[in-house]
Structure formats: structure tokens, C-alpha cells
CSV table of C-alpha atoms in Angstrom, one decimal:
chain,number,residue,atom,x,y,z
A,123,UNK,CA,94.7,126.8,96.7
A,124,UNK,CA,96.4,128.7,99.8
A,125,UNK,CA,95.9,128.3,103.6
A,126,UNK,CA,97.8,130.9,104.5
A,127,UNK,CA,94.9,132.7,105.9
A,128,UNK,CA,94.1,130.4,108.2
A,129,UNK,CA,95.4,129.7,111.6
A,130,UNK,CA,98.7,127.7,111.9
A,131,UNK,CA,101.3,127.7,114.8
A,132,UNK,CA,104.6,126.4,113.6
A,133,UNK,CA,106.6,124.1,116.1
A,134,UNK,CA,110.4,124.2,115.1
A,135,UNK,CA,112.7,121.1,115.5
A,136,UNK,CA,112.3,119.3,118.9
A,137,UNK,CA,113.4,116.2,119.9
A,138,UNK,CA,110.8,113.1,121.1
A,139,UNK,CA,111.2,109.0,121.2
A,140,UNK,CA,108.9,107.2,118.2
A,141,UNK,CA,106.0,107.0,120.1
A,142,UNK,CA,105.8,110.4,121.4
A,143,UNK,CA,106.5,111.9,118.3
A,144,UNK,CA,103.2,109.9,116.2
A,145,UNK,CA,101.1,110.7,119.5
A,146,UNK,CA,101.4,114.6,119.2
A,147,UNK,CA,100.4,114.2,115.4
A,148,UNK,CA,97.1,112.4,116.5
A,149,UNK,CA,96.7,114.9,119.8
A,150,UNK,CA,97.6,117.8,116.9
A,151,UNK,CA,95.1,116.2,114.8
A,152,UNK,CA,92.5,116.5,117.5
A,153,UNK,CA,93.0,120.1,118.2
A,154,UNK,CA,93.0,121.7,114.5
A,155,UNK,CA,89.5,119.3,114.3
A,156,UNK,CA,88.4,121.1,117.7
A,157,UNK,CA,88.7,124.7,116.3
A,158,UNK,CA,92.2,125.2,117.6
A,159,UNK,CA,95.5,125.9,115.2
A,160,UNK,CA,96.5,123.8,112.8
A,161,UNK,CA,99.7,122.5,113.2
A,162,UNK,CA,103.5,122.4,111.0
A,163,UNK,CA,105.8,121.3,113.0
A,164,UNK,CA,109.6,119.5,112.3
A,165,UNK,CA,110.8,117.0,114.6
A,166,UNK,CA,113.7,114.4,115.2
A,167,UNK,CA,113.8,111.0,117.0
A,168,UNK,CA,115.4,110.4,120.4
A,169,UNK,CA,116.7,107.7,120.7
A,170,UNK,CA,116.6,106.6,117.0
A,171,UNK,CA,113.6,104.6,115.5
A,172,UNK,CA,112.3,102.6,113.2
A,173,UNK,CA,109.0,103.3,112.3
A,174,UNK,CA,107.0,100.5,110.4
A,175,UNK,CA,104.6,101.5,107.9
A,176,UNK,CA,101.0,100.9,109.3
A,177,UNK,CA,100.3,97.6,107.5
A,178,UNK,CA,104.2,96.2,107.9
A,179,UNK,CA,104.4,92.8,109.0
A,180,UNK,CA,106.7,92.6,112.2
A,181,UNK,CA,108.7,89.8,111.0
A,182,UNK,CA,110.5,91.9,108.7
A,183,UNK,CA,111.8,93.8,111.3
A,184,UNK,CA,115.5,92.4,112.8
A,185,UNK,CA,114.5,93.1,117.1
A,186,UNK,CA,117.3,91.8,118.5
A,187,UNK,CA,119.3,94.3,116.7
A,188,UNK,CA,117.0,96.9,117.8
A,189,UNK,CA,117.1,95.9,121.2
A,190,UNK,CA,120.9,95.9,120.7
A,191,UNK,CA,121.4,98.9,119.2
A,192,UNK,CA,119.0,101.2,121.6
A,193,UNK,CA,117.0,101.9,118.7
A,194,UNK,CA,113.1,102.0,119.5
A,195,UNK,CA,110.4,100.9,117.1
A,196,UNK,CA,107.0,101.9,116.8
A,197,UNK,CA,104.4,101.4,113.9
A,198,UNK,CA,102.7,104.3,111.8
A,199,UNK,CA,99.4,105.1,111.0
A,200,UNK,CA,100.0,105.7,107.3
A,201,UNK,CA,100.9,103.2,104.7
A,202,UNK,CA,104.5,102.4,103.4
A,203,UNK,CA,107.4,100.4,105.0
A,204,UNK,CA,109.3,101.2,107.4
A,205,UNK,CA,112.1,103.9,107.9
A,206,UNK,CA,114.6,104.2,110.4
A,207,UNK,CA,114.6,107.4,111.3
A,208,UNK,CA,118.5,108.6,112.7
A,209,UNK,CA,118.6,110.8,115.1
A,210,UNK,CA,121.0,112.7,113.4
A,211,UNK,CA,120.3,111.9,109.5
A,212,UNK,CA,116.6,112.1,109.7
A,213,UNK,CA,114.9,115.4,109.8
A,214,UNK,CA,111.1,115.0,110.0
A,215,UNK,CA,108.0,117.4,109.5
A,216,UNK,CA,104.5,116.8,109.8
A,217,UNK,CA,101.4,119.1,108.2
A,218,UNK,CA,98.0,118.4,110.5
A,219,UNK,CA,94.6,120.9,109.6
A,220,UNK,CA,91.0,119.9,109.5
A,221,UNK,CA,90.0,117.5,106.6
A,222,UNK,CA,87.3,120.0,105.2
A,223,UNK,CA,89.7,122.2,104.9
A,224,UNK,CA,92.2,119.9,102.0
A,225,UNK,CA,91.2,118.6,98.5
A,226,UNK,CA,89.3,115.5,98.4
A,227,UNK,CA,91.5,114.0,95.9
A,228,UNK,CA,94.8,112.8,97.4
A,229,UNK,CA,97.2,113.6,94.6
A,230,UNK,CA,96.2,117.1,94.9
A,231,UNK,CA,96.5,117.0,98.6
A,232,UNK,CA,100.3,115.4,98.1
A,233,UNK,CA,101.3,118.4,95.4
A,234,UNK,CA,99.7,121.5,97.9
A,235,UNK,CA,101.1,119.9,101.0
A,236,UNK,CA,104.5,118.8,99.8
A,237,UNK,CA,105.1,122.6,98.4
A,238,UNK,CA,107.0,124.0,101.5
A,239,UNK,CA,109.2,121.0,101.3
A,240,UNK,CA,109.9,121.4,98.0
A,241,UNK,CA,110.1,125.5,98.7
A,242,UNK,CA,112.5,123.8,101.8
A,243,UNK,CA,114.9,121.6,99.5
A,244,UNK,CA,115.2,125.2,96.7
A,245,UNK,CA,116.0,126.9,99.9
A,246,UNK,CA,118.5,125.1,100.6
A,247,UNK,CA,120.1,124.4,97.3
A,248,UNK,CA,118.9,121.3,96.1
A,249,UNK,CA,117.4,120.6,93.2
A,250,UNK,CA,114.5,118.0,94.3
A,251,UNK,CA,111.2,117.3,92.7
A,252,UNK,CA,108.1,114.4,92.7
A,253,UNK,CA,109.8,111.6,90.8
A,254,UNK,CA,108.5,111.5,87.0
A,255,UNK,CA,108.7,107.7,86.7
A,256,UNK,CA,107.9,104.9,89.1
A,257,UNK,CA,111.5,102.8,89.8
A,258,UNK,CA,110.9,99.2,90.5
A,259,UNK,CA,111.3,97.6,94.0
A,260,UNK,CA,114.2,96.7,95.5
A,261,UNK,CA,113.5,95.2,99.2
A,262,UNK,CA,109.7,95.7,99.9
A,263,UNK,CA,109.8,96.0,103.5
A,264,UNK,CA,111.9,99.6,103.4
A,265,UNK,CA,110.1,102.7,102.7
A,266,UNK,CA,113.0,104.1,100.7
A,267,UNK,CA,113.4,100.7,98.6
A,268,UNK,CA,110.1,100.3,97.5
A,269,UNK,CA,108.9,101.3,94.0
A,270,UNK,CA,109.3,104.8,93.7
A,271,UNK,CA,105.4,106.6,93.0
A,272,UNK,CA,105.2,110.1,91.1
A,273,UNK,CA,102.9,110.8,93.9
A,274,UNK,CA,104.7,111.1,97.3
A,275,UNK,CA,108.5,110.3,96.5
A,276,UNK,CA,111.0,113.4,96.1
A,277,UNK,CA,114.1,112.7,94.0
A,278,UNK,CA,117.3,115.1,93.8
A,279,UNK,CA,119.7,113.5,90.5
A,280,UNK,CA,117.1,110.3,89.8
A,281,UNK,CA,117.6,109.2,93.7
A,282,UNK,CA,114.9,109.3,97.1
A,283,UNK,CA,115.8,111.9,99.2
A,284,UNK,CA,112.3,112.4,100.5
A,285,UNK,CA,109.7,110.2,101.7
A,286,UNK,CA,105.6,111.7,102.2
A,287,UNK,CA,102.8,110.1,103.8
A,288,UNK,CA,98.6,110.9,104.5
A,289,UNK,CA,96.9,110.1,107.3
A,290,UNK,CA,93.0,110.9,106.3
A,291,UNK,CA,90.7,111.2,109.6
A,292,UNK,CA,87.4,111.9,109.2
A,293,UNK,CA,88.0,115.2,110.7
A,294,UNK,CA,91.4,115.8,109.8
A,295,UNK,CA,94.7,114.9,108.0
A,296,UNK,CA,98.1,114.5,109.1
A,297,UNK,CA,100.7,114.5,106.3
A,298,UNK,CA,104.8,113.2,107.3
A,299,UNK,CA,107.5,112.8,106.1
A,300,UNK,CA,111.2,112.8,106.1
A,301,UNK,CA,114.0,114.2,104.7
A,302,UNK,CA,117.5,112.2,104.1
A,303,UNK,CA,119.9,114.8,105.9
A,304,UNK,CA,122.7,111.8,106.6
A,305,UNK,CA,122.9,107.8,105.6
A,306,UNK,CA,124.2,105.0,107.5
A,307,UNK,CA,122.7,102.4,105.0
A,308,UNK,CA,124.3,99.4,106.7
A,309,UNK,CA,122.9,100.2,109.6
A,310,UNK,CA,119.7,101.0,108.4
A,311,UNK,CA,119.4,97.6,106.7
A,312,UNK,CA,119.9,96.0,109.7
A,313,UNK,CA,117.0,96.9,111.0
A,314,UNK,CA,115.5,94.6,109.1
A,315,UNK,CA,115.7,91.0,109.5
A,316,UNK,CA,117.8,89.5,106.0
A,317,UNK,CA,117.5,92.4,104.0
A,318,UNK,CA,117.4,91.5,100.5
A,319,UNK,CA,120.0,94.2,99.2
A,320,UNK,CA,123.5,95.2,100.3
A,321,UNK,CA,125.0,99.3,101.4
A,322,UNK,CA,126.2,99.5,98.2
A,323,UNK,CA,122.5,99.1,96.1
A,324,UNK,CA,120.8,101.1,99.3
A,325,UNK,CA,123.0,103.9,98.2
A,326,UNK,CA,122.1,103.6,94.4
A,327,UNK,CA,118.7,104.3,95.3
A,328,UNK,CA,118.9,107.1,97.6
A,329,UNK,CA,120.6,110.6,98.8
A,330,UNK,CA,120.9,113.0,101.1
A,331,UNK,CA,121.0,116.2,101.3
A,332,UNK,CA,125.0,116.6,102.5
A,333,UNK,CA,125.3,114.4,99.4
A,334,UNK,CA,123.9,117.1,97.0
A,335,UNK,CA,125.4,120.4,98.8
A,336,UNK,CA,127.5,121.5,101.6
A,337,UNK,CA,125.1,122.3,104.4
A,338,UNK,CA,125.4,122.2,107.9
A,339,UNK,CA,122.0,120.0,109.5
A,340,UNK,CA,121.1,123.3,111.9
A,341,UNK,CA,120.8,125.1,108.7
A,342,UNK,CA,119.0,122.5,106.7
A,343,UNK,CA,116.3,121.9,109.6
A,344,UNK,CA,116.3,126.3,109.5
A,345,UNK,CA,115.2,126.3,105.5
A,346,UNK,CA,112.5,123.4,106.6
A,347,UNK,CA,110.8,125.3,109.4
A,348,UNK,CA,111.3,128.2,107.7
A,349,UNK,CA,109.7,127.3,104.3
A,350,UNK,CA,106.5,125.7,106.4
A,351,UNK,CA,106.3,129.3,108.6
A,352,UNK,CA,106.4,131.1,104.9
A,353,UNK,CA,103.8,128.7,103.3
A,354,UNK,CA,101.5,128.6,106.3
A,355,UNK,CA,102.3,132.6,107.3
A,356,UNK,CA,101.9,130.9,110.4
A,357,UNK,CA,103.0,132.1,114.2
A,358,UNK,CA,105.5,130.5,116.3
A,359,UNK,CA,103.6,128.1,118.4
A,360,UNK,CA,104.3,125.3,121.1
A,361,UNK,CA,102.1,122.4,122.6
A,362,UNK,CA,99.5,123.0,125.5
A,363,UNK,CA,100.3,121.5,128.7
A,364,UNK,CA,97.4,119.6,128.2
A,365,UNK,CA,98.2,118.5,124.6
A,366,UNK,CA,101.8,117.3,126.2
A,367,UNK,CA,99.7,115.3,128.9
A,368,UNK,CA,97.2,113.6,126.5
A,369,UNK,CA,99.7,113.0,123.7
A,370,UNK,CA,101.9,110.9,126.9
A,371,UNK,CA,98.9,108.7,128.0
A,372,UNK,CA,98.3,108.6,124.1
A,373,UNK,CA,102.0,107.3,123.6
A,374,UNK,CA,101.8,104.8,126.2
A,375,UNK,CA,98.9,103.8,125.3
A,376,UNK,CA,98.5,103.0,121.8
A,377,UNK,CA,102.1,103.7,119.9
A,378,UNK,CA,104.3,102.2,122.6
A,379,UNK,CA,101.9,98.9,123.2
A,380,UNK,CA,103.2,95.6,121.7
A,381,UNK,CA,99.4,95.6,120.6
A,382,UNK,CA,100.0,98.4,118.3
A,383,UNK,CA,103.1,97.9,117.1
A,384,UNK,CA,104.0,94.4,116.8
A,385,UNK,CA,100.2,93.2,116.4
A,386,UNK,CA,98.6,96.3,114.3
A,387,UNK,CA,96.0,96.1,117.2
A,388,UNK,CA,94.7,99.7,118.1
A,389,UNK,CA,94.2,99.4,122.1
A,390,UNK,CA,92.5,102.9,122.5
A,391,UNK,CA,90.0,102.0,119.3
């Protein structure tokens, strides 16, 4: 199955806080439902964030160190735990079209959409691919310690490099995910509150891609946009004044609201 005949704008790397950044995927979602393009765009996180997976409780989460730290935390609308997102070792993409326009299965959905990041990783080197066995949990709370699932994780050597999630609308889906550039595992632990795992077994688990091969990040975010342009034969594109404007009021109101994020309360629902 291809979409490259359809009509996609591709967004290259800008930056936007945690909130911002899940607003324009729901804003993007809105438009490709309305007739407009459908979206690929990759993104990073200003300041950093830790993004809680969408049924994460928020005692696992360590705010004063947050708070501390600068780093700003928001929930997600798809599944998983949560995943601090550097500002410099995250880079992030997200794939939005109309739902009628995917597979109804999910696994299918996972292997088409996750091909350009795959296509990404060759592009630049490393040798990645959907994990071929499921690796036990090691701290449930964090996305990249949880079991690994032949679905949605990307391994490069037997470790996470990349993490993939669906958000199914009933009139569109938004897949995201990230991509380990760079690792600070201590201080990614500590945004949890007593983590059950030290640096050292964090590392064990996962990699990154300066880990695998010598690559500056400007040209590792270059193979990611590129590879979604080639998949999606898509135009270079850029958000609406309008779509800027809603997706603000949108980020204010739902993704920056205690409600949302510390409660799993939706306050535009």
C-alpha cells in the first residue's frame, strides 16, 4: 500500500514546548480530516519535556525535579509511559492522514507508517528494525523500559533506539514517535519519582543513534525529514496562521491544563 499519491506537506524540524507540540498533531489531525494535507512533520521540545503516556499515573512522575530542572511535562494521547524528550537527544516525527485512508488493523498500520523511519535510520547508517522478541520490563512507568513489543519498538544491536505510537480518531490517525539521537539516562530517570533501575541498566536497554555511527544531529534530523518527504512524495509545507492560532488555544487549553495532565481529565471534551 502507498500514499504517495496523495496530498502531504512535510514540515521539517521546528522547535515547540510539550504542549504545543501534541496540540498541532490534533489541529493537523483536524485539517487532513477536513479535506486539507495530510501532514509529516519532525519536531523537537523547547524547553525539554516529559511526556506521560495517556493512561500514566502522575505519581510516578518526580515534579519537584521537573520544576527544578525547567523541564515541562505534559500527558499524551496515545498509550505507553512516559519519555523525556531532550531537547537535544530527542528527535521526534509525527505521521497525521484521514483514518479511511490507513488499514484497519493496527499492526499493518505500525509496519506502513514506520517505513520512512526505518528508510530514515538505513539512511543514516544504522542498522535498526521492529524487535523480533518481546524483552521483559524493567521500570514500567518509562516508555523505553517497558517490555519491548514486535509491534512498535525499533531495535539497532538487540537495544530501543526507537519508540512508535497510534492515535486512532474516528476521522483520522496521528502516529509519533521518537528517535534516541543522545542519552542522559540519569537524568532521564529522574524524572520519575524512585525509579526502580540505575544509568547503568537504562543504558543496557537502549541506544542512540551517535552510539551506532558517527553523525552529526543536523544530519540525522536531514535523513528523517528526508525519508518522510521520499515516502510521502510530499511538498514542503508550513502551518496556517489559523492552524498556529487554534493549536495555541488548543495547547492552553487541554495539554497545558493540570486537568489534562495531572488528572487525565480532557477539558475541551
Amino acid at each position: 500500500m502507498t500514499l504517495a499519491d496523495r496530498d502531504w506537506r512535510l514540515v521539517r524540524e521546528e522547535s515547540w514546548d510539550g504542549p504545543m507540540n501534541m496540540a498541532i498533531d490534533e489541529i493537523a489531525a483536524e485539517t487532513a480530516a477536513d479535506g486539507g494535507p495530510r501532514t509529516l512533520r519532525v519536531y523537537r521540545w523547547d524547553p525539554s519535556t516529559l511526556s506521560l503516556g495517556y493512561r500514566q499515573e502522575p505519581e510516578t512522575v518526580d515534579w519537584a525535579f521537573c520544576e527544578e530542572e525547567g523541564i515541562t511535562v505534559t500527558r499524551r494521547p496515545t498509550g505507553g509511559g512516559g519519555i523525556y524528550h531532550d531537547n537535544y537527544g530527542d528527535i521526534s516525527y509525527s505521521v497525521i492522514a484521514p483514518a479511511d485512508e490507513l488499514p484497519g488493523d493496527l499492526m499493518e498500520t505500525y509496519e506502513l507508517l514506520c517505513g520512512p523511519i526505518f528508510d530514515a535510520f538505513e539512511r543514516m547508517g544504522v542498522d535498526a528494525g521492529f524487535t523480533e522478541e518481546k524483552l521483559p520490563v524493567i521500570h514500567e512507568p518509562a516508555c523505553y523500559l517497558r517490555e519491548l513489543h514486535p509491534a512498535h519498538d525499533v531495535v539497532a544491536n538487540g537495544r530501543k533506539i526507537s519508540g512508535n505510537a497510534q492515535y486512532r480518531r474516528k476521522d483520522a490517525v496521528i502516529q509519533h514517535g521518537s528517535l534516541k539521537f543522545a542519552l542522559d539516562a540519569k537524568r532521564h530517570l529522574s524524572t520519575f519519582s524512585n525509579p526502580e533501575t540505575s544509568a547503568a541498566e537504562f543504558h543496557e536497554r537502549v541506544t542512540t543513534i551517535n552510539e551506532e555511527v558517527s553523525i552529526d544531529r543536523d544530519d540525522a534530523v536531514t535523513a528523517v525529514e528526508d525519508a518522510l518527504r521520499d515516502w510521502g512524495d510530499a511538498a514542503e509545507g508550513s502551518w496556517t496562521d489559523d492552524e498556529l492560532s487554534r493549536a495555541r488555544d488548543h495547547a492552553k487549553a487541554k495539554f497545558g491544563s493540570d486537568a489534562w495532565t495531572r488528572r487525565r481529565e480532557d477539558p475541551t471534551a
